Amino acid sequence: MKVCVDYDKCTGLGLCESLAPEFFEVQDDGSLELLQTEGAESQRAELEEAVRACPTEALSLEG
Amino acid sequence: MVQTRPAYDTVSVGSLEFWAKTPEEREERFRILRDERPVSWQRPAEGSMLPQEDGAGFWAVTRHADIQTVSKNPKDFCSGQGVMIEDVPPDILEAASSFLAMDAPRHTQLRKLVSAAFTPKQVKRIDEQIKDQARRITDELIEVGDCDFVDQVARKLPMWTIYEMCGLPAERRSDAAHAADGMVSWSDEDVRQGKEPAELLNDSLITLINIGIDLAEDRRAHPRDDLMTNLVQAEVDGVKLTDEDIAAFFVLLSVAGNDTTRNTITRTLEALTRFPDQRKILQADYEGTIGVAIEEFVRWASPVMTFKRVATRDVELQGQQIREGDWVVMYYASGNRDERAFADPYTFDVRRTPNQHVGFGGGGPHFCMGNVLAKTQLRALFDQLLHRVPDLQGGEPVQVVGNFVDGVKSMPCTLNL
Ligand code: HEM
Ligand code: SF4
């Protein structure tokens, strides 16, 4: 599945990073970097948790 | 067309009498409202320093799902016209609230400058220092013995952490923390000690602003590798922040970072005393349980009870006609006991999953910036307390009367070592 970030909504706080650090990393300037865009099926639960935790609804999964 | 207002709700959640009640007593009223009138029209809040300008009243939003709707919809429910349940003089609002009381795009720009210091990676950098400090605080507790838990333990770590991040000199920390208390507890007579609410707020604010301005000046002259230096060097659209902007950040951090975490610590000890089986779960496997448990600490404590938004247009919510300009108050403390969102909401359950509490806010752009930092402190402190003072017991808490933060002034504790 594909991981999508809506950068207009993201406030760069990194709740996603604390749940799925292999995918998300907030940089020193506060911007979010997506480390991988493709998630394996075995990582779905972890990614779904990150999507749910994002306070600004900036994350979504496709496929 | 002139619309008439509904009558004021007979179940009041805005009076001083209401705020003087314990959380359990307040919850009796929240429960009625959640079940019967989830969005209710309330009399203007009492005990204000300024009467509400139009004198009308406000909407109380008490269900978990509706709090999220309001919080995640800043276009309809804005922060720029104030976020407290009382009218605060506009100059104070600006000097004290920084981006807490702003909307996009200015909110987004300013918040980004500070939030970069609060990401998981940055907080990890000071994790060891926070643990060290938690160890010292526990050393002192063991040395002193039975005491007031708030003064001896709960207040120390949040204060130390925030002022360490700002690089505030040690000799000014106690003044700053005292003033930060005055900023949130002006309606409590004990804290006021004879002063008028507006006077106490004003004095506290001036103290904090002066400390903030001194810090900013110092870092302009002597740059270091810290948060305050980053702020004096930062630019928004090519314009540097003024000393007043930076002082307002400092005020915001002092207020938001101090008593929120302190009260969570105090209420958590109270809960661990009341629910000994939950304490045992943590003690049996701290590393394995604390991550999930911390969310329950925050849900249970709900130290920030309310935040306000102002409607930017006419909107309907739960069948109520909210008009442009109306005050809409989110009751996080109620949302965190909503049986629609939590099974057995009155049970303190350190293994509760899922736990989508609204203690750090209902989501959206203002979601608590310090949440990772607060959780890091809670983890470090209870690691020490639960292992080194395993039978630590909290006594009867003495509350602050106020409509914003559920403050605990003091709570005796016994070590039983
Ligand atoms: C357990 C402790 C804490 C609780 C329960 C808490 C709760 C909250 C809540 C409810 C909000 C408003 C969210 C909203 O309007 O949607 C907030 C905002 C904020 N918090 Fe916390 N907080 C805590 C600790 C901290 C700490 C340690 C700091 C850091 C220094 C901090 C800094 C902030 C800031 C700067 C904001 C304003 C964010 C904005 O308007 O964009 N908080 N907090
Ligand atoms: S949790 Fe959401 S807002 Fe925060 S950094 Fe991740 S995507 Fe951005």
Coordinates of C-alpha atoms and ligand atoms in Angstrom, one line a residue:
Chain A
M1 CA 0.0 0.0 0.0
K2 CA 1.0 3.6 -0.6
V3 CA 1.5 6.1 2.3
C4 CA 0.3 9.6 1.5
V5 CA 0.9 12.9 3.4
D6 CA -1.1 16.0 2.9
Y7 CA 1.6 18.6 3.6
D8 CA -0.9 21.4 3.9
K9 CA -2.4 19.8 6.9
C10 CA 0.7 18.4 8.6
T11 CA 2.0 20.4 11.5
G12 CA 5.2 18.4 11.9
L13 CA 4.8 17.3 15.5
G14 CA 5.8 13.7 14.8
L15 CA 3.1 11.6 16.5
C16 CA 3.4 9.4 13.4
E17 CA 7.2 9.2 14.0
S18 CA 6.7 7.9 17.5
L19 CA 4.5 5.1 16.2
A20 CA 6.2 4.2 12.9
P21 CA 9.7 5.5 12.9
E22 CA 10.7 3.6 9.8
F23 CA 8.3 5.6 7.7
F24 CA 8.2 9.1 9.2
E25 CA 10.9 11.5 10.4
V26 CA 10.4 15.1 11.3
Q27 CA 13.4 17.2 10.3
D28 CA 15.1 19.9 12.3
D29 CA 13.2 22.6 10.4
G30 CA 9.9 21.0 11.4
S31 CA 9.0 19.5 8.1
L32 CA 8.0 15.8 7.8
E33 CA 10.1 13.5 5.6
L34 CA 8.5 10.3 4.3
L35 CA 11.3 7.7 4.5
Q36 CA 9.4 5.1 2.5
T37 CA 6.3 5.5 0.5
E38 CA 5.4 1.8 0.1
G39 CA 4.3 -0.2 3.1
A40 CA 4.1 -4.0 3.2
E41 CA 1.0 -5.8 4.3
S42 CA 2.7 -6.8 7.5
Q43 CA 3.1 -3.1 8.4
R44 CA -0.5 -2.2 7.9
A45 CA -1.6 -2.3 11.5
E46 CA 1.3 0.0 12.5
L47 CA 0.6 2.4 9.7
E48 CA -3.1 2.5 10.4
E49 CA -2.3 3.4 14.0
A50 CA -0.1 6.3 12.8
V51 CA -2.9 7.5 10.5
R52 CA -5.4 7.4 13.4
A53 CA -3.0 9.2 15.7
C54 CA -2.3 12.1 13.4
P55 CA -4.1 15.0 15.0
T56 CA -4.6 16.9 11.8
E57 CA -5.7 14.0 9.6
A58 CA -2.8 14.6 7.3
L59 CA -2.0 10.9 6.6
S60 CA -3.8 8.3 4.5
L61 CA -3.1 4.9 3.0
E62 CA -3.9 3.9 -0.6
G63 CA -4.5 0.3 -1.5
Chain B
M1 CA -34.7 37.3 10.9
V2 CA -34.2 37.5 14.6
Q3 CA -33.7 34.1 16.1
T4 CA -34.5 33.6 19.8
R5 CA -32.0 31.9 22.0
P6 CA -32.9 28.7 23.9
A7 CA -33.4 29.2 27.7
Y8 CA -30.2 28.8 29.7
D9 CA -29.7 25.2 30.6
T10 CA -30.7 24.3 34.1
V11 CA -27.7 22.1 34.4
S12 CA -25.0 24.7 34.8
V13 CA -21.4 24.0 33.9
G14 CA -20.1 27.6 34.0
S15 CA -20.7 28.9 37.5
L16 CA -18.0 29.2 40.2
E17 CA -20.1 26.9 42.4
F18 CA -19.7 24.3 39.6
W19 CA -15.9 24.7 39.3
A20 CA -15.5 24.4 43.1
K21 CA -16.8 20.8 42.9
T22 CA -14.6 17.8 42.7
P23 CA -14.1 16.2 39.2
E24 CA -16.4 13.4 40.3
E25 CA -19.2 15.8 41.2
R26 CA -18.7 17.8 38.0
E27 CA -19.0 14.6 36.1
E28 CA -22.5 14.0 37.4
R29 CA -23.6 17.2 35.5
F30 CA -21.6 16.4 32.4
R31 CA -23.2 13.0 32.2
I32 CA -26.7 14.5 32.1
L33 CA -25.7 16.9 29.4
R34 CA -24.0 14.3 27.3
D35 CA -27.0 12.1 27.4
E36 CA -29.7 14.7 27.1
R37 CA -28.3 17.9 25.7
P38 CA -24.8 17.4 24.2
V39 CA -24.6 20.9 23.0
S40 CA -26.2 23.2 25.7
W41 CA -26.7 26.9 26.0
Q42 CA -25.2 28.2 29.2
R43 CA -25.3 31.4 31.3
P44 CA -22.2 33.6 30.9
A45 CA -19.3 32.2 32.9
E46 CA -19.0 33.6 36.4
G47 CA -16.0 35.0 38.2
S48 CA -14.7 36.6 35.0
M49 CA -12.2 39.4 35.1
L50 CA -14.1 41.0 32.3
P51 CA -17.8 40.3 31.8
Q52 CA -18.4 38.6 28.5
E53 CA -18.8 41.5 26.1
D54 CA -22.2 40.7 24.6
G55 CA -23.3 39.2 27.9
A56 CA -25.1 36.4 26.0
G57 CA -23.8 33.1 27.2
F58 CA -21.9 30.2 25.6
W59 CA -22.4 26.8 24.1
A60 CA -21.1 23.8 26.1
V61 CA -19.9 20.9 24.0
T62 CA -19.7 17.8 26.2
R63 CA -19.5 14.7 23.9
H64 CA -16.2 13.2 22.7
A65 CA -17.2 13.1 19.0
D66 CA -18.5 16.7 19.0
I67 CA -15.4 18.0 20.7
Q68 CA -13.4 16.4 17.8
T69 CA -15.7 18.0 15.2
V70 CA -15.2 21.5 16.7
S71 CA -11.5 21.0 17.2
K72 CA -10.8 19.7 13.8
N73 CA -12.7 22.4 12.0
P74 CA -10.8 25.7 12.6
K75 CA -12.4 27.4 9.7
D76 CA -15.8 27.4 11.4
F77 CA -14.5 27.5 15.0
C78 CA -11.6 29.8 15.3
S79 CA -9.0 30.5 18.0
G80 CA -8.1 34.1 17.0
Q81 CA -10.8 35.7 19.2
G82 CA -9.8 34.1 22.4
V83 CA -9.6 30.5 23.8
M84 CA -10.5 31.0 27.4
I85 CA -14.0 30.8 28.8
E86 CA -13.8 34.4 30.0
D87 CA -13.1 37.5 28.1
V88 CA -9.5 38.5 28.6
P89 CA -8.4 42.1 27.7
P90 CA -7.1 41.9 24.1
D91 CA -3.6 43.2 25.0
I92 CA -3.2 40.5 27.6
L93 CA -4.5 37.9 25.2
E94 CA -1.8 38.8 22.7
A95 CA 1.0 39.1 25.2
A96 CA 0.1 35.9 27.0
S97 CA -1.2 33.5 24.4
S98 CA 1.2 33.7 21.5
F99 CA 0.0 31.3 18.8
L100 CA -2.5 29.5 21.1
A101 CA -4.9 32.3 20.3
M102 CA -4.1 32.6 16.5
D103 CA -5.4 31.1 13.3
A104 CA -3.8 30.1 10.1
P105 CA -1.6 31.3 8.4
R106 CA 0.1 33.1 11.3
H107 CA -0.5 30.3 13.7
T108 CA 1.1 27.8 11.3
Q109 CA 4.2 29.9 10.7
L110 CA 4.9 30.7 14.4
R111 CA 4.1 27.3 15.7
K112 CA 6.5 25.7 13.2
L113 CA 9.4 27.8 14.7
V114 CA 8.9 26.3 18.1
S115 CA 7.5 22.9 17.3
A116 CA 10.8 21.8 15.7
A117 CA 12.1 21.7 19.3
F118 CA 9.4 19.3 20.4
T119 CA 9.6 16.5 17.9
P120 CA 10.3 12.9 19.1
K121 CA 13.9 13.2 18.0
Q122 CA 14.5 16.4 19.8
V123 CA 12.9 15.2 23.0
K124 CA 15.0 12.0 22.9
R125 CA 18.0 14.2 23.1
I126 CA 17.0 15.4 26.5
D127 CA 15.6 12.1 27.7
E128 CA 18.7 11.3 29.8
Q129 CA 18.6 14.6 31.5
I130 CA 15.0 14.3 32.3
K131 CA 15.6 10.8 33.8
D132 CA 18.5 12.2 35.8
Q133 CA 16.3 14.9 37.2
A134 CA 13.5 12.4 38.0
R135 CA 16.1 10.4 40.0
R136 CA 17.2 13.5 41.9
I137 CA 13.6 14.5 42.8
T138 CA 13.0 11.0 44.1
D139 CA 16.3 11.1 46.1
E140 CA 15.0 14.2 47.8
L141 CA 11.6 12.8 48.4
I142 CA 13.1 9.8 50.2
E143 CA 15.3 12.1 52.2
V144 CA 12.4 14.4 53.3
G145 CA 9.9 11.6 54.0
D146 CA 6.1 12.3 54.3
C147 CA 5.3 15.7 52.8
D148 CA 3.2 17.7 50.4
F149 CA 3.5 15.7 47.1
V150 CA 2.7 18.7 44.9
D151 CA 5.4 20.9 46.3
Q152 CA 8.0 18.3 46.9
V153 CA 7.6 16.2 43.7
A154 CA 4.9 17.0 41.1
R155 CA 5.8 20.7 40.4
K156 CA 9.5 20.1 40.0
L157 CA 10.1 18.1 36.9
P158 CA 7.7 20.1 34.6
M159 CA 9.3 23.3 35.7
W160 CA 12.8 22.1 35.4
T161 CA 12.2 20.6 31.9
I162 CA 10.7 23.7 30.4
Y163 CA 13.1 26.1 31.8
E164 CA 16.1 23.9 31.0
M165 CA 14.9 23.9 27.3
C166 CA 14.6 27.7 27.4
G167 CA 18.0 28.0 29.2
L168 CA 16.6 30.1 32.0
P169 CA 19.1 30.9 34.7
A170 CA 18.5 28.9 37.9
E171 CA 17.9 31.9 40.1
R172 CA 14.9 33.0 38.1
R173 CA 13.1 29.7 37.8
S174 CA 11.2 29.9 41.0
D175 CA 9.8 33.4 40.2
A176 CA 8.9 32.3 36.7
A177 CA 7.0 29.2 38.0
H178 CA 5.2 31.2 40.6
A179 CA 4.1 33.7 38.0
A180 CA 3.0 30.9 35.7
D181 CA 0.7 29.7 38.5
G182 CA -0.9 33.1 38.8
M183 CA -1.7 33.0 35.1
V184 CA -4.0 30.1 35.4
S185 CA -5.3 30.3 39.0
W186 CA -6.4 33.9 39.3
S187 CA -9.9 32.9 40.3
D188 CA -8.7 31.0 43.4
E189 CA -8.8 33.1 46.5
D190 CA -5.9 31.3 48.2
V191 CA -3.6 31.9 45.2
R192 CA -4.7 35.5 44.9
Q193 CA -4.0 36.4 48.5
G194 CA -6.2 39.5 48.5
K195 CA -5.4 40.6 45.0
E196 CA -8.1 41.2 42.4
P197 CA -8.1 38.6 39.6
A198 CA -7.1 41.1 36.9
E199 CA -4.3 42.4 39.1
L200 CA -2.9 39.0 39.8
L201 CA -3.0 38.1 36.1
N202 CA -1.4 41.3 35.2
D203 CA 1.4 41.1 37.8
S204 CA 2.1 37.5 36.8
L205 CA 2.1 38.3 33.1
I206 CA 4.5 41.2 33.6
T207 CA 6.9 39.1 35.5
L208 CA 7.0 36.4 32.8
I209 CA 7.2 38.9 30.0
N210 CA 10.2 40.6 31.6
I211 CA 12.0 37.3 32.1
G212 CA 11.2 36.4 28.5
I213 CA 12.5 39.7 27.1
D214 CA 15.7 39.4 29.2
L215 CA 16.2 35.9 27.8
A216 CA 15.7 37.1 24.2
E217 CA 18.2 40.0 24.7
D218 CA 20.7 37.8 26.2
R219 CA 20.6 35.3 23.3
R220 CA 20.9 38.1 20.7
A221 CA 24.1 39.2 22.5
H222 CA 25.3 35.6 23.3
P223 CA 23.9 33.0 20.9
R224 CA 23.9 29.4 22.2
D225 CA 22.6 26.2 20.8
D226 CA 19.2 26.3 22.4
L227 CA 15.5 27.0 21.7
M228 CA 15.6 30.7 22.6
T229 CA 18.6 31.3 20.3
N230 CA 16.8 29.6 17.5
L231 CA 13.9 32.0 18.1
V232 CA 15.9 35.2 18.1
Q233 CA 17.5 34.1 14.8
A234 CA 14.3 32.8 13.1
E235 CA 12.6 34.7 10.4
V236 CA 9.0 34.6 9.2
D237 CA 8.6 35.9 5.7
G238 CA 11.9 37.6 6.0
V239 CA 11.0 39.4 9.2
K240 CA 12.6 38.6 12.5
L241 CA 10.5 38.0 15.6
T242 CA 10.4 40.9 18.1
D243 CA 11.3 40.5 21.7
E244 CA 7.6 40.8 22.5
D245 CA 6.9 37.8 20.2
I246 CA 9.5 35.8 21.9
A247 CA 8.4 36.8 25.3
A248 CA 4.8 35.7 24.4
F249 CA 6.2 32.3 23.4
F250 CA 8.0 32.1 26.7
V251 CA 4.8 32.9 28.6
L252 CA 2.9 30.3 26.6
L253 CA 5.5 27.6 27.3
S254 CA 5.6 28.5 31.0
V255 CA 1.9 28.3 31.3
A256 CA 1.2 25.3 29.0
G257 CA 4.2 23.3 30.1
N258 CA 4.0 23.6 33.9
D259 CA 0.8 22.9 35.7
T260 CA -0.7 20.7 33.0
T261 CA 2.0 18.1 33.6
R262 CA 2.1 18.8 37.4
N263 CA -1.6 18.1 37.8
T264 CA -1.3 14.9 35.7
I265 CA 1.4 13.7 38.0
T266 CA -0.6 14.5 41.1
R267 CA -3.9 13.0 39.8
T268 CA -2.0 9.9 38.7
L269 CA -0.6 9.3 42.2
E270 CA -4.2 9.7 43.5
A271 CA -5.4 7.1 41.0
L272 CA -2.6 4.7 41.7
T273 CA -3.6 5.0 45.4
R274 CA -7.2 4.3 44.7
F275 CA -6.6 1.5 42.3
P276 CA -3.8 -0.6 43.8
D277 CA -4.3 -3.5 41.3
Q278 CA -3.4 -1.0 38.5
R279 CA -0.2 0.0 40.4
K280 CA 0.7 -3.7 40.5
I281 CA 0.3 -4.1 36.8
L282 CA 2.8 -1.3 36.2
Q283 CA 5.2 -2.5 38.8
A284 CA 5.2 -6.1 37.4
D285 CA 6.3 -5.0 33.9
Y286 CA 7.0 -1.2 33.7
E287 CA 8.6 -1.1 30.3
G288 CA 5.9 -3.3 28.8
T289 CA 3.0 -1.3 30.1
I290 CA 3.9 2.3 30.6
G291 CA 3.5 3.4 27.0
V292 CA -0.2 2.5 27.0
A293 CA -0.7 3.5 30.6
I294 CA 0.5 7.1 30.1
E295 CA -2.4 7.8 27.8
E296 CA -4.7 6.6 30.6
F297 CA -2.9 8.9 33.1
V298 CA -3.7 11.8 30.8
R299 CA -7.3 10.7 30.2
W300 CA -7.9 10.2 33.9
A301 CA -6.4 13.5 34.9
S302 CA -7.7 15.7 32.0
P303 CA -5.8 18.6 33.5
V304 CA -7.0 21.0 30.8
M305 CA -10.7 21.0 31.3
T306 CA -11.9 23.5 28.7
F307 CA -10.9 25.5 25.7
K308 CA -13.1 27.9 23.7
R309 CA -13.5 28.6 20.0
V310 CA -15.6 31.3 18.4
A311 CA -18.0 30.5 15.5
T312 CA -17.0 32.2 12.3
R313 CA -20.4 31.6 10.7
D314 CA -23.8 30.2 11.5
V315 CA -23.5 26.5 12.0
E316 CA -25.6 23.7 13.3
L317 CA -24.3 21.2 15.9
Q318 CA -26.4 18.5 17.5
G319 CA -29.6 20.3 16.3
Q320 CA -28.5 23.6 18.0
Q321 CA -28.2 26.8 15.9
I322 CA -24.9 28.3 16.6
R323 CA -24.5 31.8 15.4
E324 CA -21.5 33.6 14.0
G325 CA -19.6 35.1 16.9
D326 CA -21.0 32.6 19.5
W327 CA -18.7 31.1 22.1
V328 CA -18.3 27.4 21.8
V329 CA -16.6 25.7 24.7
M330 CA -15.1 22.2 24.5
Y331 CA -15.3 20.3 27.8
Y332 CA -12.3 17.9 27.4
A333 CA -12.9 16.6 31.0
S334 CA -16.4 15.5 29.9
G335 CA -15.3 14.1 26.6
N336 CA -12.8 11.9 28.4
R337 CA -15.6 10.2 30.4
D338 CA -18.0 9.8 27.5
E339 CA -19.3 6.3 27.5
R340 CA -19.8 6.5 23.7
A341 CA -16.0 6.6 23.4
F342 CA -14.7 4.6 26.4
A343 CA -15.9 1.3 27.9
D344 CA -16.2 1.8 31.7
P345 CA -15.1 5.4 31.6
Y346 CA -15.0 5.6 35.4
T347 CA -12.4 2.8 35.7
F348 CA -8.8 3.7 35.8
D349 CA -7.4 1.0 33.4
V350 CA -3.7 1.3 32.6
R351 CA -4.1 -1.3 29.8
R352 CA -7.0 0.6 28.1
T353 CA -6.8 0.2 24.3
P354 CA -7.8 1.9 22.2
N355 CA -7.6 5.2 24.2
Q356 CA -8.4 8.1 21.9
H357 CA -8.7 10.6 24.7
V358 CA -9.0 14.3 24.1
G359 CA -6.7 15.3 27.0
F360 CA -4.2 16.9 24.6
G361 CA -7.0 18.4 22.6
G362 CA -9.5 17.1 20.2
G363 CA -7.2 17.1 17.2
G364 CA -6.6 19.8 14.6
P365 CA -3.8 22.4 14.3
H366 CA -3.6 23.4 18.0
F367 CA -3.1 19.8 19.2
C368 CA -0.8 19.9 22.3
M369 CA 2.7 20.7 21.1
G370 CA 4.3 19.4 24.3
N371 CA 2.6 16.0 24.3
V372 CA 5.8 13.9 23.6
L373 CA 7.7 16.0 26.2
A374 CA 4.9 15.5 28.8
K375 CA 4.8 11.8 28.2
T376 CA 8.6 11.5 28.5
Q377 CA 8.4 13.2 31.9
L378 CA 5.6 11.0 33.2
R379 CA 7.5 7.9 32.1
A380 CA 10.7 9.0 33.8
L381 CA 9.1 10.1 37.1
F382 CA 6.8 7.1 37.7
D383 CA 9.6 4.7 36.8
Q384 CA 11.5 6.2 39.8
L385 CA 8.5 6.5 42.1
L386 CA 7.0 3.1 41.6
H387 CA 10.2 1.2 41.9
R388 CA 12.0 3.2 44.7
V389 CA 8.9 4.2 46.8
P390 CA 6.6 1.3 45.9
D391 CA 4.0 2.0 48.5
L392 CA 3.8 5.7 48.1
Q393 CA 0.3 6.8 48.9
G394 CA -1.5 10.0 48.1
G395 CA -4.0 11.7 50.5
E396 CA -6.8 14.1 50.0
P397 CA -6.1 16.7 47.2
V398 CA -6.9 20.4 47.8
Q399 CA -8.2 21.9 44.6
V400 CA -7.8 25.2 42.9
V401 CA -11.1 26.8 41.9
G402 CA -11.0 27.7 38.2
N403 CA -12.6 26.9 34.9
F404 CA -9.5 26.1 32.9
V405 CA -6.9 23.9 34.5
D406 CA -8.0 21.3 37.1
G407 CA -5.3 22.4 39.5
V408 CA -4.3 20.6 42.8
K409 CA -2.7 23.0 45.3
S410 CA -1.5 20.4 47.6
M411 CA -1.8 16.7 48.4
P412 CA -0.2 15.0 51.4
C413 CA 1.7 11.8 50.7
T414 CA 3.1 9.0 52.8
L415 CA 6.1 7.0 51.7
N416 CA 5.7 3.8 53.8
L417 CA 9.3 2.7 53.2
Ligands
HEM1 C1 0.0 16.2 30.5 C2 0.4 17.4 30.1 C3 -0.3 18.3 29.1 C4 -1.7 18.3 28.7 C5 -2.8 17.5 29.2 C6 -1.8 19.4 27.7 C7 -2.9 19.7 27.1 C8 -3.1 20.7 26.1 C9 -4.3 21.0 25.4 C10 -5.7 20.4 25.7 C11 -4.0 21.9 24.4 C12 -5.0 22.6 23.5 C13 -5.1 21.7 22.2 C14 -6.1 22.3 21.3 O1 -6.5 23.5 21.4 O2 -6.5 21.5 20.4 C15 -2.6 22.2 24.5 C16 -1.9 23.1 23.7 C17 -0.5 23.4 23.9 N1 0.4 22.7 24.7 FE1 -0.1 21.2 26.0 N2 -0.5 19.9 27.5 C18 0.4 19.3 28.3 C19 1.7 19.5 28.4 C20 2.4 20.4 27.7 C21 3.8 20.7 27.7 C22 4.8 19.9 28.6 C23 4.1 21.7 26.9 C24 5.4 22.2 26.5 C25 6.1 23.0 26.8 C26 2.9 22.1 26.2 C27 2.7 23.0 25.2 C28 1.6 23.3 24.6 C29 1.5 24.4 23.6 C30 2.6 25.3 23.1 C31 0.2 24.4 23.2 C32 -0.5 25.4 22.1 C33 -0.5 24.7 20.8 C34 -1.2 25.6 19.7 O3 -2.0 26.4 20.0 O4 -0.8 25.4 18.5 N3 1.9 21.3 26.7 N4 -2.0 21.4 25.5
SF4_2 S1 1.3 13.0 13.1 FE1 0.3 14.1 11.3 S2 0.7 16.2 11.7 FE2 2.1 15.1 13.0 S3 4.0 15.0 11.8 FE3 2.8 13.1 11.4 S4 1.6 13.6 9.6 FE4 2.3 15.5 10.4

